[in-house]
XYZ file of C-alpha atoms in Angstrom:
287
model
C 85.306 86.776 89.954
C 85.112 88.307 93.424
C 85.316 84.861 95.055
C 88.374 83.933 92.962
C 90.134 87.131 94.029
C 89.181 86.537 97.643
C 90.568 83.014 97.513
C 93.883 84.221 96.088
C 94.130 86.809 98.853
C 93.397 84.218 101.500
C 96.180 82.023 100.154
C 98.554 84.977 100.453
C 97.661 85.278 104.135
C 99.627 82.170 104.995
C 103.150 82.666 106.235
C 102.598 86.164 107.663
C 104.528 86.735 110.859
C 102.027 86.659 113.680
C 101.708 89.634 115.995
C 99.401 89.026 118.933
C 96.361 91.298 118.866
C 94.232 92.134 121.897
C 90.920 93.975 121.808
C 90.042 95.807 125.035
C 86.412 96.822 125.443
C 83.735 97.610 127.978
C 79.969 97.519 127.924
C 79.681 101.199 128.849
C 81.828 104.279 129.237
C 83.383 105.458 132.467
C 84.728 102.126 133.679
C 88.407 102.949 133.030
C 88.925 101.093 129.759
C 91.429 103.502 128.238
C 93.286 103.795 131.559
C 93.666 100.023 131.520
C 94.681 99.825 127.838
C 97.404 102.433 128.286
C 98.881 101.049 131.484
C 98.557 97.438 130.352
C 100.502 98.392 127.215
C 103.130 100.110 129.368
C 103.360 97.047 131.611
C 103.978 94.827 128.585
C 106.651 97.280 127.423
C 108.235 97.102 130.867
C 108.389 93.319 130.448
C 110.411 93.809 127.277
C 107.757 93.652 124.580
C 107.261 96.077 121.706
C 103.698 97.390 121.788
C 101.411 99.399 119.497
C 98.297 100.915 121.061
C 95.555 101.544 118.487
C 92.981 104.039 119.806
C 89.723 102.975 118.190
C 87.402 105.111 120.288
C 86.311 107.180 117.278
C 86.086 110.910 117.864
C 87.084 110.734 121.544
C 90.876 110.504 121.587
C 90.975 109.366 125.213
C 94.369 107.734 124.813
C 95.936 110.989 123.644
C 94.288 112.970 126.449
C 95.274 110.564 129.224
C 98.853 110.370 127.938
C 99.173 114.111 127.345
C 100.167 113.682 123.714
C 98.860 114.823 120.355
C 99.169 112.629 117.278
C 99.743 114.343 113.951
C 97.864 111.779 111.863
C 95.041 109.271 112.246
C 93.913 106.222 110.304
C 91.641 108.612 108.377
C 94.755 110.196 106.853
C 95.864 106.729 105.754
C 92.498 105.979 104.162
C 92.604 109.285 102.312
C 96.042 108.421 100.952
C 97.817 111.278 102.710
C 100.261 109.109 104.681
C 101.210 105.474 105.156
C 100.318 103.502 108.288
C 103.941 103.707 109.402
C 103.858 107.493 109.050
C 100.592 107.681 110.999
C 102.077 105.852 113.989
C 103.322 108.186 116.728
C 106.126 107.223 119.082
C 105.455 108.199 122.682
C 108.084 109.123 125.239
C 106.862 106.186 127.341
C 108.188 103.544 124.973
C 104.966 102.462 123.276
C 103.674 103.537 119.867
C 100.252 105.067 119.248
C 97.924 104.880 116.241
C 94.822 107.055 116.402
C 91.583 105.888 114.807
C 90.050 109.324 114.342
C 86.871 109.275 112.249
C 88.303 107.015 109.557
C 87.141 103.757 111.133
C 83.576 104.436 110.040
C 84.625 104.077 106.398
C 86.517 100.785 106.741
C 83.548 98.588 105.851
C 82.756 100.776 102.835
C 86.071 100.181 101.075
C 86.259 98.010 97.988
C 88.537 94.979 97.764
C 91.441 96.926 96.294
C 91.321 99.510 99.079
C 91.122 96.771 101.716
C 94.083 94.917 100.216
C 96.142 98.123 100.068
C 95.383 99.059 103.696
C 95.987 95.587 105.081
C 99.235 95.244 103.136
C 100.368 98.344 105.030
C 99.262 96.707 108.265
C 101.441 93.730 107.253
C 104.475 95.989 107.064
C 103.699 98.084 110.146
C 102.302 95.550 112.623
C 104.921 92.868 112.015
C 107.469 94.796 114.077
C 105.338 94.556 117.241
C 104.896 91.759 119.733
C 101.492 93.081 120.747
C 98.925 95.355 119.120
C 96.306 96.511 121.619
C 93.026 97.870 120.285
C 91.353 100.263 122.707
C 87.819 99.813 121.408
C 85.018 102.345 121.793
C 82.613 101.795 124.679
C 79.816 99.386 123.831
C 79.501 97.335 120.656
C 79.499 98.512 117.061
C 79.126 96.607 113.792
C 81.766 98.841 112.205
C 84.541 97.381 114.389
C 83.212 93.815 114.600
C 85.821 92.670 112.081
C 88.620 93.730 114.443
C 87.001 91.843 117.313
C 86.634 88.710 115.209
C 90.248 88.928 114.112
C 91.739 89.554 117.573
C 93.683 86.764 119.262
C 92.119 87.582 122.609
C 89.436 89.878 123.971
C 89.607 91.680 127.312
C 86.313 92.911 128.772
C 86.617 95.525 131.508
C 83.771 95.934 133.994
C 83.257 97.390 137.472
C 81.247 96.024 140.419
C 78.363 98.382 139.580
C 75.246 96.427 138.466
C 74.886 98.533 135.283
C 78.475 97.830 134.281
C 78.003 94.143 135.041
C 74.918 93.881 132.841
C 76.411 95.986 130.050
C 79.523 93.815 130.146
C 77.410 90.679 129.855
C 75.432 92.238 126.991
C 78.707 92.819 125.128
C 79.855 89.251 125.702
C 76.462 87.894 124.633
C 76.567 89.980 121.451
C 80.050 88.728 120.593
C 79.060 85.110 121.200
C 75.973 85.551 119.018
C 78.292 86.887 116.294
C 80.373 83.701 116.640
C 83.409 85.347 118.209
C 85.256 82.478 119.829
C 87.341 84.533 122.244
C 88.984 83.695 124.554
C 87.118 86.229 126.677
C 89.220 87.609 129.504
C 87.529 89.671 132.205
C 89.165 92.367 134.337
C 87.203 93.824 137.257
C 88.127 97.475 137.809
C 87.567 99.743 140.828
C 87.225 96.965 143.383
C 87.285 97.408 147.157
C 89.032 94.075 147.746
C 90.376 90.966 146.059
C 87.295 89.121 147.228
C 84.957 91.619 145.563
C 86.706 91.091 142.241
C 86.251 87.329 142.521
C 82.574 87.695 143.479
C 81.795 90.043 140.582
C 83.544 87.765 138.115
C 81.619 84.814 139.496
C 78.366 86.613 138.809
C 79.059 87.502 135.183
C 80.573 84.095 134.495
C 77.547 82.326 135.969
C 75.137 84.363 133.833
C 77.267 83.746 130.742
C 77.362 79.992 131.324
C 73.616 79.810 131.979
C 72.224 81.982 129.208
C 74.935 82.075 126.526
C 76.484 78.649 126.953
C 79.908 80.237 127.145
C 82.691 80.615 129.659
C 84.885 83.520 130.682
C 88.437 83.698 131.991
C 89.280 85.791 135.052
C 92.318 87.902 134.266
C 92.372 89.855 137.520
C 91.126 92.904 139.406
C 92.280 96.485 139.874
C 91.505 98.206 143.189
C 90.027 101.677 143.483
C 93.003 104.029 143.653
C 92.946 107.823 143.883
C 96.252 107.809 141.997
C 94.322 107.047 138.790
C 92.325 110.278 138.995
C 95.352 112.312 140.046
C 97.346 110.998 137.099
C 94.471 111.733 134.703
C 94.402 115.341 135.883
C 98.106 115.623 135.088
C 97.647 113.737 131.787
C 100.299 111.183 132.680
C 99.721 107.395 132.818
C 99.199 106.385 136.454
C 101.788 103.616 136.219
C 104.382 106.254 135.296
C 103.382 108.870 137.864
C 102.736 106.368 140.654
C 104.930 103.319 139.937
C 104.270 101.870 143.387
C 100.543 102.608 143.460
C 97.904 99.945 144.076
C 96.441 100.211 140.579
C 99.897 100.081 139.004
C 100.868 96.924 140.869
C 97.565 95.285 139.942
C 97.923 96.039 136.219
C 101.525 94.830 136.251
C 100.418 91.577 137.886
C 97.720 91.159 135.247
C 100.263 91.748 132.461
C 102.753 89.333 134.007
C 100.136 86.591 134.361
C 98.839 87.218 130.850
C 102.176 86.995 129.109
C 103.437 83.623 127.985
C 106.553 83.825 125.799
C 105.190 81.171 123.432
C 101.845 82.953 123.105
C 103.312 85.989 121.333
C 103.018 83.853 118.221
C 99.268 83.748 117.750
C 97.216 80.813 116.566
C 94.463 80.459 113.956
C 96.545 81.972 111.154
C 97.415 85.259 112.802
C 95.546 88.508 113.409
C 96.183 90.082 110.006
C 95.121 86.937 108.194
C 91.874 86.804 110.136
C 91.255 90.538 109.673
C 91.667 90.173 105.911
C 89.254 87.263 105.966
C 86.651 89.299 107.856
C 86.788 92.250 105.439
C 86.696 90.011 102.380
C 83.796 88.069 103.851
C 81.887 91.341 104.286
C 82.530 92.245 100.646
C 81.291 88.858 99.431
C 78.011 89.302 101.325
C 77.347 92.678 99.644
């Protein structure tokens, strides 16, 4: 019975308008992941795209803090039936929309099929209006959000030149490859002292990945160390807004410009929502 229902739901997945979903993660905290997610989203908006930033760092709310905003609702309110996904989305003064994960993400894998279908049908309605949905994942890896990673069109791994960040970043990539996440895996090197350092650090993690995990990474770019990032954080304003001509701002804008391909806003492999539904239903079938 469960398999029949799952099959019917999978058939309904076809034909859904495809919004491109990106998952941004890091192997450890403190590498600037949320800074990147916010300013990358703003750079895409500046290029003319409509963007939703989904803060999935449960319990932390870094996106709200760094942007100086406070969201009224989180995905937990949606799961409890208090509001719809559309009502939970907050519009920022910077042109991008925000959806806070709160503590509700921990209960996603515990929902039954009816709950999953109801939630994802709301995602269908809400996400379809965006060109990009960016998931600012919690630091490190967690089974509770693995479904989102598997469903994402692309994954961006942020690391710094520090050896601990490099190894933690590789550990994250290795874990995802072991879980059969096909990527593509894009790497951004943050807090570099030069363009050359970014290339060297990427070469190291890519070499280790090729040797021990039989996989390959894509170099998306590097962001130089910039005091403007810290200054902007203290003022709770995105650094690309406060310092539009700053080194970090220019680097993120270059990364966004090189990442964007007009034809790629229509994702492959059936679309993010279709794949996300498949992941949740697959989990239910294994229980």
